[in-house]
C-alpha positions as MATLAB code, in Angstrom:
seq = 'MTLRILIIEDDAATADFLVEGLEQAGHGTEWAADGLTGLDRARSGAHDCIILDRLLPGMDGITLLQTHRSEGRDTAVIILSAIGSTDERVRGLRAGADDYLVKPFAISELLARIEALRRREIRSSAVTTSLTCGDLTIDLLTSAVDRGGQAIALPPRAFRLLEYLMRNQHQVVTRKMILEEVWRYDFDPGTNVIDVHISNLRKAIDLKDMPPLLHTVRGVGYRLGSPS';
ca = [
       4.352   -4.228   11.405;
       5.479   -0.780   13.452;
       3.255    1.865   12.491;
       3.533    5.513   11.844;
      -0.514    6.870   13.822;
      -1.467   10.719   14.534;
      -3.880   11.199   17.152;
      -5.729   13.948   17.219;
      -8.224   14.042   19.855;
      -8.191   17.165   22.521;
      -9.064   15.801   25.383;
      -5.284   15.421   26.803;
      -6.660   12.240   28.827;
      -8.219   10.217   25.882;
      -4.820   10.847   23.654;
      -2.410   10.409   26.234;
      -4.704    6.466   26.283;
      -4.134    6.399   22.701;
       0.146    6.953   22.520;
       1.048    4.390   25.695;
      -1.831    2.198   24.084;
      -0.313    1.918   21.512;
       2.945    2.110   20.906;
       3.276   -0.583   23.430;
       2.349   -2.042   20.577;
       4.831   -0.966   18.771;
       3.504    1.598   16.914;
       4.810    5.434   16.920;
       2.431    8.101   18.085;
       2.157   12.659   17.432;
      -0.766   14.197   18.773;
      -2.894   16.852   17.704;
      -4.872   18.721   20.106;
      -6.567   20.652   17.961;
      -8.220   20.586   14.707;
      -6.109   22.896   12.459;
      -2.829   21.686   14.088;
      -4.199   17.979   13.009;
      -4.511   19.376   10.126;
      -1.698   20.713    9.352;
       0.348   17.750   10.463;
      -1.784   15.391    8.457;
      -0.535   17.485    5.331;
       2.815   15.710    5.557;
       2.257   12.781    4.393;
       4.271   11.028    7.168;
       1.591    8.988    8.614;
       0.324    5.004    8.015;
      -3.191    5.995    9.675;
      -4.997    9.006   11.742;
      -7.206    8.457   14.803;
      -9.467   11.234   14.585;
     -11.925   12.363   17.181;
     -15.532   13.907   16.479;
     -15.173   16.933   18.011;
     -12.338   19.163   17.886;
     -11.375   23.184   19.165;
     -10.163   25.068   15.979;
     -12.086   22.375   13.431;
     -14.188   19.558   13.922;
     -13.356   16.629   12.655;
     -15.931   15.903   10.013;
     -14.538   19.103    8.006;
     -10.934   18.591    8.757;
     -11.524   14.428    6.739;
     -13.445   16.430    4.053;
     -10.698   18.950    3.664;
      -7.993   16.032    3.711;
      -9.517   13.929    1.323;
     -10.193   17.378   -1.128;
      -6.960   18.011   -1.095;
      -5.441   13.845   -1.983;
      -4.554   12.331    0.497;
      -5.825    9.061    0.845;
      -4.040    7.867    4.738;
      -6.500    5.962    6.173;
      -8.471    7.045    9.546;
     -10.477    5.706   11.616;
     -13.052    8.748   13.938;
     -12.787    7.976   17.632;
     -16.673    9.712   18.914;
     -18.548    9.271   22.412;
     -21.712   10.105   18.823;
     -22.670    6.907   18.075;
     -25.772    7.673   16.108;
     -26.178    5.508   12.183;
     -26.662    9.181   11.186;
     -23.691   10.210   12.559;
     -22.038    6.790   10.992;
     -22.630    7.552    8.084;
     -21.814   10.820    8.012;
     -18.842   10.151    8.850;
     -17.952    7.203    6.625;
     -19.369    9.318    3.296;
     -17.141   12.091    4.561;
     -14.089   10.144    3.880;
     -13.603    7.891    6.985;
     -12.527    4.034    6.534;
     -14.090    3.520    9.783;
     -15.941    4.674   12.865;
     -15.230    3.736   16.551;
     -17.974    5.110   19.958;
     -15.886    6.501   22.491;
     -16.054    4.225   25.634;
     -13.622    1.985   23.355;
     -11.067   -1.165   24.689;
      -7.417   -0.225   23.399;
      -7.115   -4.273   21.925;
     -10.335   -3.646   19.678;
      -8.946    0.487   18.677;
      -5.743   -2.426   17.504;
      -7.479   -4.809   15.627;
      -9.652   -2.306   13.822;
      -5.981   -0.738   11.980;
      -4.835   -4.241   11.698;
      -8.052   -5.429    9.713;
      -7.366   -1.915    7.589;
      -3.621   -3.001    6.793;
      -4.443   -5.713    5.810;
      -7.045   -4.309    2.829;
      -4.292   -2.529    1.752;
      -1.728   -5.544    1.824;
      -4.490   -7.290    0.136;
      -5.630   -4.998   -2.689;
      -2.137   -4.879   -2.960;
      -1.280   -7.997   -2.838;
      -2.426   -9.867   -6.547;
      -0.870   -7.222   -8.887;
       2.221   -5.526   -8.224;
       2.671   -3.775  -11.218;
       0.385   -2.057  -13.976;
       1.651   -0.904  -18.149;
       0.039    1.376  -20.135;
       2.903    1.384  -23.108;
       6.195    3.268  -21.654;
       4.062    4.415  -18.695;
       4.032    2.500  -15.533;
       3.213    2.196  -11.679;
       4.622    0.077   -9.474;
       1.724   -1.145   -6.573;
       4.097   -2.152   -3.769;
       5.715    1.342   -3.606;
       4.234    3.988   -5.374;
       6.951    4.599   -7.798;
       5.874    5.491  -11.332;
       8.065    5.697  -14.363;
       7.506    6.870  -17.570;
      10.151    6.524  -20.898;
      12.739    5.961  -17.169;
      11.777    9.149  -16.495;
      10.453    8.718  -12.422;
       7.179   10.996  -11.876;
       6.616   11.855   -7.811;
       2.793   11.289   -7.068;
       0.827   12.081   -4.558;
      -1.783    9.493   -3.106;
      -4.932   10.284   -3.841;
      -3.072   11.351   -7.556;
      -1.745    7.619   -7.526;
      -5.046    5.578   -6.657;
      -6.330    8.582   -9.892;
      -3.775    6.662  -11.531;
      -4.182    3.430  -10.908;
      -7.390    3.053  -11.221;
      -7.304    4.704  -14.489;
      -4.282    2.125  -15.539;
      -6.998   -0.760  -14.372;
      -9.848    0.838  -17.294;
      -7.454    1.979  -19.606;
      -8.580    2.363  -22.887;
     -11.367    2.323  -21.501;
     -13.959    5.603  -21.007;
     -15.354    6.811  -16.936;
     -16.958    8.700  -15.805;
     -17.092   11.407  -12.998;
     -19.541    8.761  -11.095;
     -17.834    6.111  -12.063;
     -14.030    8.308  -10.100;
     -16.352    9.696   -7.842;
     -17.631    6.818   -6.671;
     -13.954    3.947   -6.949;
     -10.806    6.385   -6.197;
     -13.679    8.995   -3.175;
     -16.052    5.935   -1.950;
     -17.983    9.277   -2.701;
     -22.425    7.629   -3.859;
     -23.051   11.427   -4.450;
     -21.713   13.996   -6.170;
     -19.787   16.176   -3.695;
     -20.265   19.027   -6.264;
     -17.429   20.694   -6.850;
     -14.468   19.850   -9.969;
     -12.018   18.034   -8.009;
     -12.899   15.716  -10.028;
     -11.546   18.123  -13.447;
      -8.500   20.041  -10.528;
      -6.788   15.948  -10.436;
      -7.546   15.373  -14.138;
      -5.743   17.815  -15.233;
      -3.036   18.273  -12.910;
      -2.884   13.636  -13.283;
      -2.436   14.993  -17.447;
      -0.049   17.561  -16.048;
       2.680   14.973  -14.678;
       2.198   12.266  -16.991;
       2.196   13.209  -20.444;
       5.641   14.457  -20.538;
       7.164   16.488  -22.857;
       8.029   15.219  -26.668;
       6.034   12.227  -25.579;
       2.640   10.969  -27.068;
      -0.633   11.938  -25.191;
      -1.851    9.215  -22.475;
      -4.391   10.732  -20.516;
      -7.384   11.531  -22.858;
     -10.997   13.835  -22.422;
     -13.651   12.205  -23.831;
     -15.972   15.400  -24.006;
     -18.893   15.200  -22.619;
     -18.915   12.024  -20.932;
     -15.454   11.175  -19.263;
     -12.259   10.932  -19.696;
      -9.940    7.459  -21.426;
      -5.879    6.563  -20.520;
      -4.180    4.936  -23.358;
      -2.983    5.092  -27.452;
      -4.807    8.507  -28.910;
      -8.333    6.483  -30.383;
];
């Protein structure tokens, strides 16, 4: 399967090595040589995977990744770094990386890790292909969302949030549960990111003249389903 891979790496020799290896394996590549350019290109949502250097000019890899995730994007990200300490690996994974590979590395190992991430994504959607709550339906294979015959466009993070709520419909889920299951955080970042995403999702799915499906349970969390 051909993937579109964004390489964010300031070292030209390493970037050339990555481009050559990935393209020989049949993948398409795009290269950004600094953090700010990389973040801008990542925002396009046109990539299946991002290969991210840890140390970058303009914006370091951790800050880039945290910004990318806070904006609701869930593109698979593999950090490449010469910093291989346990603390740094943990920091990278907690910032939102799906994997962390230490330099120097073999292109065969990178390709294997990319393939493993892809298999994980496929398996996660293989058991159930669609979810329904009332007149709201999501397709887990195409990420299509439909309510009452009206198509709804959602960015990746919003879709993951909705999927989680759909899988737990009619149950109250807390902010902590959402942070752990959708954002993969095991700590509270101390921001209103959940509230913002819930508000945006409510505006998207609770269409005019239709009964609301997404409810706030004051002081507890949120519930997807018909009004109680």
